[in-house]
Amino acid sequence: MERKLIILNLNGQGLEGSVQLFEADLLDPGSYDQAFSGCAGVIHAGAALGFNRETPQEVYDGCFTQNNTWLNRKKAGTVKRLVFTSSFAAVGHPREEGYVFSEKDWCGDNVEGYRGAWTEENISKNRDIAYAMAKANTEKMIYKAAEEDGSFEAVSINPLHVVGPLMMKIITIL
């Protein structure tokens, strides 16, 4: 509850715009309708994962299949920008020292040491592959949807690590 209040208290601080929080169920397509109504931007900040109990296929579905659900609901709304929280797992793979990664790099690329392993055929066999492929495939899906739809922009961030409790201390200082 404290986290919600910290975010909501940003309203009225002299900042442009306002913040509202909504709860939605990744498995229920209609649960996004109220949140997306009149909304200009959506920040996707989570996935249905936790405590390493999911099978590799559940990991993939939680990251890709369920994101397809809310993306389709977005198309019916007023959203102009979608910010997707992906992962470095979507783009990271071994490269020589000094290599500069770009938007052309994906985890499933044919890179020596990865060749043949990081493929959709192996999603059901390995959680790490399922997670990385789901994040990469979701990024590709939202970029394609934005390009084809033309009414919204899609961007993603690819954090290497997400650290929870420290973020609270940073937010409360603001």
C-alpha positions as YAML, in Angstrom:
chain: A
units: angstrom
residues:
- id: 1
  name: MET
  ca: [0.00, 0.00, 0.00]
- id: 2
  name: GLU
  ca: [2.85, 2.40, 0.82]
- id: 3
  name: ARG
  ca: [4.22, 2.12, -2.73]
- id: 4
  name: LYS
  ca: [0.86, 3.08, -4.21]
- id: 5
  name: LEU
  ca: [0.61, 6.12, -1.96]
- id: 6
  name: ILE
  ca: [4.12, 7.29, -2.85]
- id: 7
  name: ILE
  ca: [3.27, 7.17, -6.55]
- id: 8
  name: LEU
  ca: [-0.17, 8.76, -6.13]
- id: 9
  name: ASN
  ca: [1.30, 11.52, -3.96]
- id: 10
  name: LEU
  ca: [3.25, 12.68, -7.01]
- id: 11
  name: ASN
  ca: [-0.06, 14.22, -8.11]
- id: 12
  name: GLY
  ca: [-0.34, 17.76, -6.82]
- id: 13
  name: GLN
  ca: [3.43, 18.24, -6.58]
- id: 14
  name: GLY
  ca: [3.48, 20.82, -9.36]
- id: 15
  name: LEU
  ca: [4.38, 18.24, -12.00]
- id: 16
  name: GLU
  ca: [2.74, 18.18, -15.41]
- id: 17
  name: GLY
  ca: [0.03, 15.54, -15.83]
- id: 18
  name: SER
  ca: [-1.25, 13.08, -13.30]
- id: 19
  name: VAL
  ca: [-0.86, 9.45, -12.32]
- id: 20
  name: GLN
  ca: [-3.61, 6.91, -11.79]
- id: 21
  name: LEU
  ca: [-3.10, 3.28, -10.83]
- id: 22
  name: PHE
  ca: [-5.32, 0.46, -12.05]
- id: 23
  name: GLU
  ca: [-5.35, -3.23, -11.33]
- id: 24
  name: ALA
  ca: [-5.87, -5.61, -14.24]
- id: 25
  name: ASP
  ca: [-5.74, -9.36, -14.76]
- id: 26
  name: LEU
  ca: [-3.37, -10.49, -17.50]
- id: 27
  name: LEU
  ca: [-5.74, -13.37, -18.22]
- id: 28
  name: ASP
  ca: [-8.87, -11.20, -18.59]
- id: 29
  name: PRO
  ca: [-8.84, -9.09, -21.78]
- id: 30
  name: GLY
  ca: [-11.67, -6.84, -20.57]
- id: 31
  name: SER
  ca: [-9.91, -5.87, -17.36]
- id: 32
  name: TYR
  ca: [-7.82, -3.27, -19.23]
- id: 33
  name: ASP
  ca: [-10.71, -1.32, -20.70]
- id: 34
  name: GLN
  ca: [-11.16, 1.13, -17.81]
- id: 35
  name: ALA
  ca: [-7.41, 1.70, -17.43]
- id: 36
  name: PHE
  ca: [-6.89, 2.41, -21.14]
- id: 37
  name: SER
  ca: [-9.95, 4.66, -21.52]
- id: 38
  name: GLY
  ca: [-8.68, 8.18, -22.13]
- id: 39
  name: CYS
  ca: [-5.11, 7.11, -21.36]
- id: 40
  name: ALA
  ca: [-2.27, 8.58, -23.41]
- id: 41
  name: GLY
  ca: [0.55, 6.34, -22.17]
- id: 42
  name: VAL
  ca: [0.97, 2.87, -20.76]
- id: 43
  name: ILE
  ca: [4.01, 1.63, -18.87]
- id: 44
  name: HIS
  ca: [4.16, -2.14, -18.79]
- id: 45
  name: ALA
  ca: [6.13, -2.97, -15.67]
- id: 46
  name: GLY
  ca: [5.53, -6.59, -14.83]
- id: 47
  name: ALA
  ca: [4.84, -10.15, -15.80]
- id: 48
  name: ALA
  ca: [2.99, -13.02, -14.19]
- id: 49
  name: LEU
  ca: [6.08, -14.69, -12.75]
- id: 50
  name: GLY
  ca: [7.26, -15.45, -9.28]
- id: 51
  name: PHE
  ca: [9.41, -17.62, -7.09]
- id: 52
  name: ASN
  ca: [10.61, -19.92, -9.93]
- id: 53
  name: ARG
  ca: [7.59, -22.19, -9.67]
- id: 54
  name: GLU
  ca: [6.41, -21.83, -13.26]
- id: 55
  name: THR
  ca: [7.16, -24.33, -15.98]
- id: 56
  name: PRO
  ca: [9.13, -22.99, -18.95]
- id: 57
  name: GLN
  ca: [5.90, -22.81, -20.98]
- id: 58
  name: GLU
  ca: [4.15, -20.87, -18.19]
- id: 59
  name: VAL
  ca: [7.08, -18.46, -18.15]
- id: 60
  name: TYR
  ca: [6.72, -17.90, -21.89]
- id: 61
  name: ASP
  ca: [2.95, -17.51, -21.72]
- id: 62
  name: GLY
  ca: [3.23, -15.09, -18.79]
- id: 63
  name: CYS
  ca: [5.62, -12.88, -20.72]
- id: 64
  name: PHE
  ca: [4.40, -13.18, -24.32]
- id: 65
  name: THR
  ca: [0.93, -14.64, -24.70]
- id: 66
  name: GLN
  ca: [-0.58, -12.52, -21.93]
- id: 67
  name: ASN
  ca: [1.08, -9.37, -23.25]
- id: 68
  name: ASN
  ca: [-0.60, -9.99, -26.58]
- id: 69
  name: THR
  ca: [-3.92, -9.75, -24.71]
- id: 70
  name: TRP
  ca: [-3.38, -6.24, -23.35]
- id: 71
  name: LEU
  ca: [-1.73, -5.08, -26.56]
- id: 72
  name: ASN
  ca: [-4.89, -5.97, -28.48]
- id: 73
  name: ARG
  ca: [-6.97, -4.02, -25.93]
- id: 74
  name: LYS
  ca: [-4.66, -1.01, -26.34]
- id: 75
  name: LYS
  ca: [-5.47, -0.89, -30.03]
- id: 76
  name: ALA
  ca: [-9.09, -0.12, -29.19]
- id: 77
  name: GLY
  ca: [-8.12, 2.79, -26.91]
- id: 78
  name: THR
  ca: [-6.48, 6.19, -26.94]
- id: 79
  name: VAL
  ca: [-2.95, 5.16, -25.96]
- id: 80
  name: LYS
  ca: [-0.27, 7.04, -27.91]
- id: 81
  name: ARG
  ca: [2.84, 5.56, -26.31]
- id: 82
  name: LEU
  ca: [3.58, 2.15, -24.87]
- id: 83
  name: VAL
  ca: [6.69, 1.62, -22.75]
- id: 84
  name: PHE
  ca: [7.44, -2.08, -22.38]
- id: 85
  name: THR
  ca: [9.72, -3.31, -19.61]
- id: 86
  name: SER
  ca: [11.69, -6.03, -21.31]
- id: 87
  name: SER
  ca: [14.98, -7.49, -20.11]
- id: 88
  name: PHE
  ca: [18.60, -7.63, -21.08]
- id: 89
  name: ALA
  ca: [17.85, -11.33, -21.57]
- id: 90
  name: ALA
  ca: [16.01, -10.34, -24.76]
- id: 91
  name: VAL
  ca: [19.10, -8.86, -26.37]
- id: 92
  name: GLY
  ca: [22.10, -10.17, -24.50]
- id: 93
  name: HIS
  ca: [24.38, -12.79, -25.92]
- id: 94
  name: PRO
  ca: [28.14, -13.35, -25.94]
- id: 95
  name: ARG
  ca: [30.09, -10.97, -28.15]
- id: 96
  name: GLU
  ca: [33.70, -9.90, -28.38]
- id: 97
  name: GLU
  ca: [34.98, -7.22, -26.04]
- id: 98
  name: GLY
  ca: [33.99, -3.75, -27.17]
- id: 99
  name: TYR
  ca: [30.95, -4.91, -29.15]
- id: 100
  name: VAL
  ca: [28.20, -2.28, -29.15]
- id: 101
  name: PHE
  ca: [24.72, -3.78, -28.93]
- id: 102
  name: SER
  ca: [21.95, -2.22, -31.00]
- id: 103
  name: GLU
  ca: [18.28, -2.77, -31.75]
- id: 104
  name: LYS
  ca: [19.38, -5.37, -34.31]
- id: 105
  name: ASP
  ca: [20.59, -7.73, -31.56]
- id: 106
  name: TRP
  ca: [18.30, -10.42, -30.16]
- id: 107
  name: CYS
  ca: [18.89, -13.39, -27.86]
- id: 108
  name: GLY
  ca: [17.98, -15.88, -30.58]
- id: 109
  name: ASP
  ca: [20.62, -14.63, -33.01]
- id: 110
  name: ASN
  ca: [22.93, -17.17, -34.55]
- id: 111
  name: VAL
  ca: [25.88, -16.40, -32.32]
- id: 112
  name: GLU
  ca: [28.54, -19.02, -31.70]
- id: 113
  name: GLY
  ca: [27.69, -20.78, -28.45]
- id: 114
  name: TYR
  ca: [23.98, -19.97, -28.80]
- id: 115
  name: ARG
  ca: [23.41, -21.50, -32.21]
- id: 116
  name: GLY
  ca: [20.52, -23.93, -32.04]
- id: 117
  name: ALA
  ca: [19.79, -23.49, -28.32]
- id: 118
  name: TRP
  ca: [17.93, -20.18, -28.09]
- id: 119
  name: THR
  ca: [15.04, -21.06, -30.35]
- id: 120
  name: GLU
  ca: [11.28, -21.28, -29.99]
- id: 121
  name: GLU
  ca: [11.56, -25.06, -30.23]
- id: 122
  name: ASN
  ca: [13.41, -25.08, -26.89]
- id: 123
  name: ILE
  ca: [11.02, -22.80, -24.99]
- id: 124
  name: SER
  ca: [9.25, -25.68, -23.26]
- id: 125
  name: LYS
  ca: [12.55, -27.19, -22.10]
- id: 126
  name: ASN
  ca: [14.32, -24.33, -20.32]
- id: 127
  name: ARG
  ca: [13.03, -21.42, -18.17]
- id: 128
  name: ASP
  ca: [15.89, -19.10, -19.14]
- id: 129
  name: ILE
  ca: [15.29, -19.67, -22.83]
- id: 130
  name: ALA
  ca: [11.53, -19.29, -22.33]
- id: 131
  name: TYR
  ca: [11.99, -15.97, -20.51]
- id: 132
  name: ALA
  ca: [14.50, -14.52, -22.98]
- id: 133
  name: MET
  ca: [12.53, -15.61, -26.04]
- id: 134
  name: ALA
  ca: [9.27, -14.30, -24.54]
- id: 135
  name: LYS
  ca: [10.79, -10.88, -23.88]
- id: 136
  name: ALA
  ca: [12.39, -10.73, -27.34]
- id: 137
  name: ASN
  ca: [9.23, -11.93, -29.08]
- id: 138
  name: THR
  ca: [7.10, -9.46, -27.12]
- id: 139
  name: GLU
  ca: [9.35, -6.58, -28.11]
- id: 140
  name: LYS
  ca: [9.18, -7.60, -31.75]
- id: 141
  name: MET
  ca: [5.39, -7.97, -31.47]
- id: 142
  name: ILE
  ca: [4.82, -4.51, -29.98]
- id: 143
  name: TYR
  ca: [7.14, -2.83, -32.49]
- id: 144
  name: LYS
  ca: [5.33, -4.53, -35.36]
- id: 145
  name: ALA
  ca: [1.91, -3.65, -33.93]
- id: 146
  name: ALA
  ca: [2.91, 0.00, -33.50]
- id: 147
  name: GLU
  ca: [4.25, 0.17, -37.04]
- id: 148
  name: GLU
  ca: [1.20, -1.50, -38.58]
- id: 149
  name: ASP
  ca: [-1.33, 0.41, -36.44]
- id: 150
  name: GLY
  ca: [0.33, 3.80, -36.82]
- id: 151
  name: SER
  ca: [-1.61, 5.37, -33.93]
- id: 152
  name: PHE
  ca: [0.91, 4.72, -31.14]
- id: 153
  name: GLU
  ca: [4.64, 4.49, -30.46]
- id: 154
  name: ALA
  ca: [6.26, 1.54, -28.77]
- id: 155
  name: VAL
  ca: [9.53, 1.67, -26.87]
- id: 156
  name: SER
  ca: [11.17, -0.73, -24.49]
- id: 157
  name: ILE
  ca: [13.71, -0.69, -21.73]
- id: 158
  name: ASN
  ca: [16.02, -3.63, -21.13]
- id: 159
  name: PRO
  ca: [17.21, -3.62, -17.52]
- id: 160
  name: LEU
  ca: [19.92, -6.04, -16.51]
- id: 161
  name: HIS
  ca: [18.76, -6.22, -12.89]
- id: 162
  name: VAL
  ca: [15.62, -4.95, -11.20]
- id: 163
  name: VAL
  ca: [16.11, -4.17, -7.54]
- id: 164
  name: GLY
  ca: [12.93, -3.62, -5.52]
- id: 165
  name: PRO
  ca: [13.54, -2.36, -1.99]
- id: 166
  name: LEU
  ca: [16.20, 0.17, -3.01]
- id: 167
  name: MET
  ca: [13.74, 1.80, -5.39]
- id: 168
  name: MET
  ca: [11.45, 2.60, -2.49]
- id: 169
  name: LYS
  ca: [14.20, 4.51, -0.70]
- id: 170
  name: ILE
  ca: [14.97, 6.47, -3.87]
- id: 171
  name: ILE
  ca: [11.30, 7.30, -4.43]
- id: 172
  name: THR
  ca: [10.78, 8.46, -0.85]
- id: 173
  name: ILE
  ca: [13.73, 10.84, -1.15]
- id: 174
  name: LEU
  ca: [12.09, 12.55, -4.12]
...
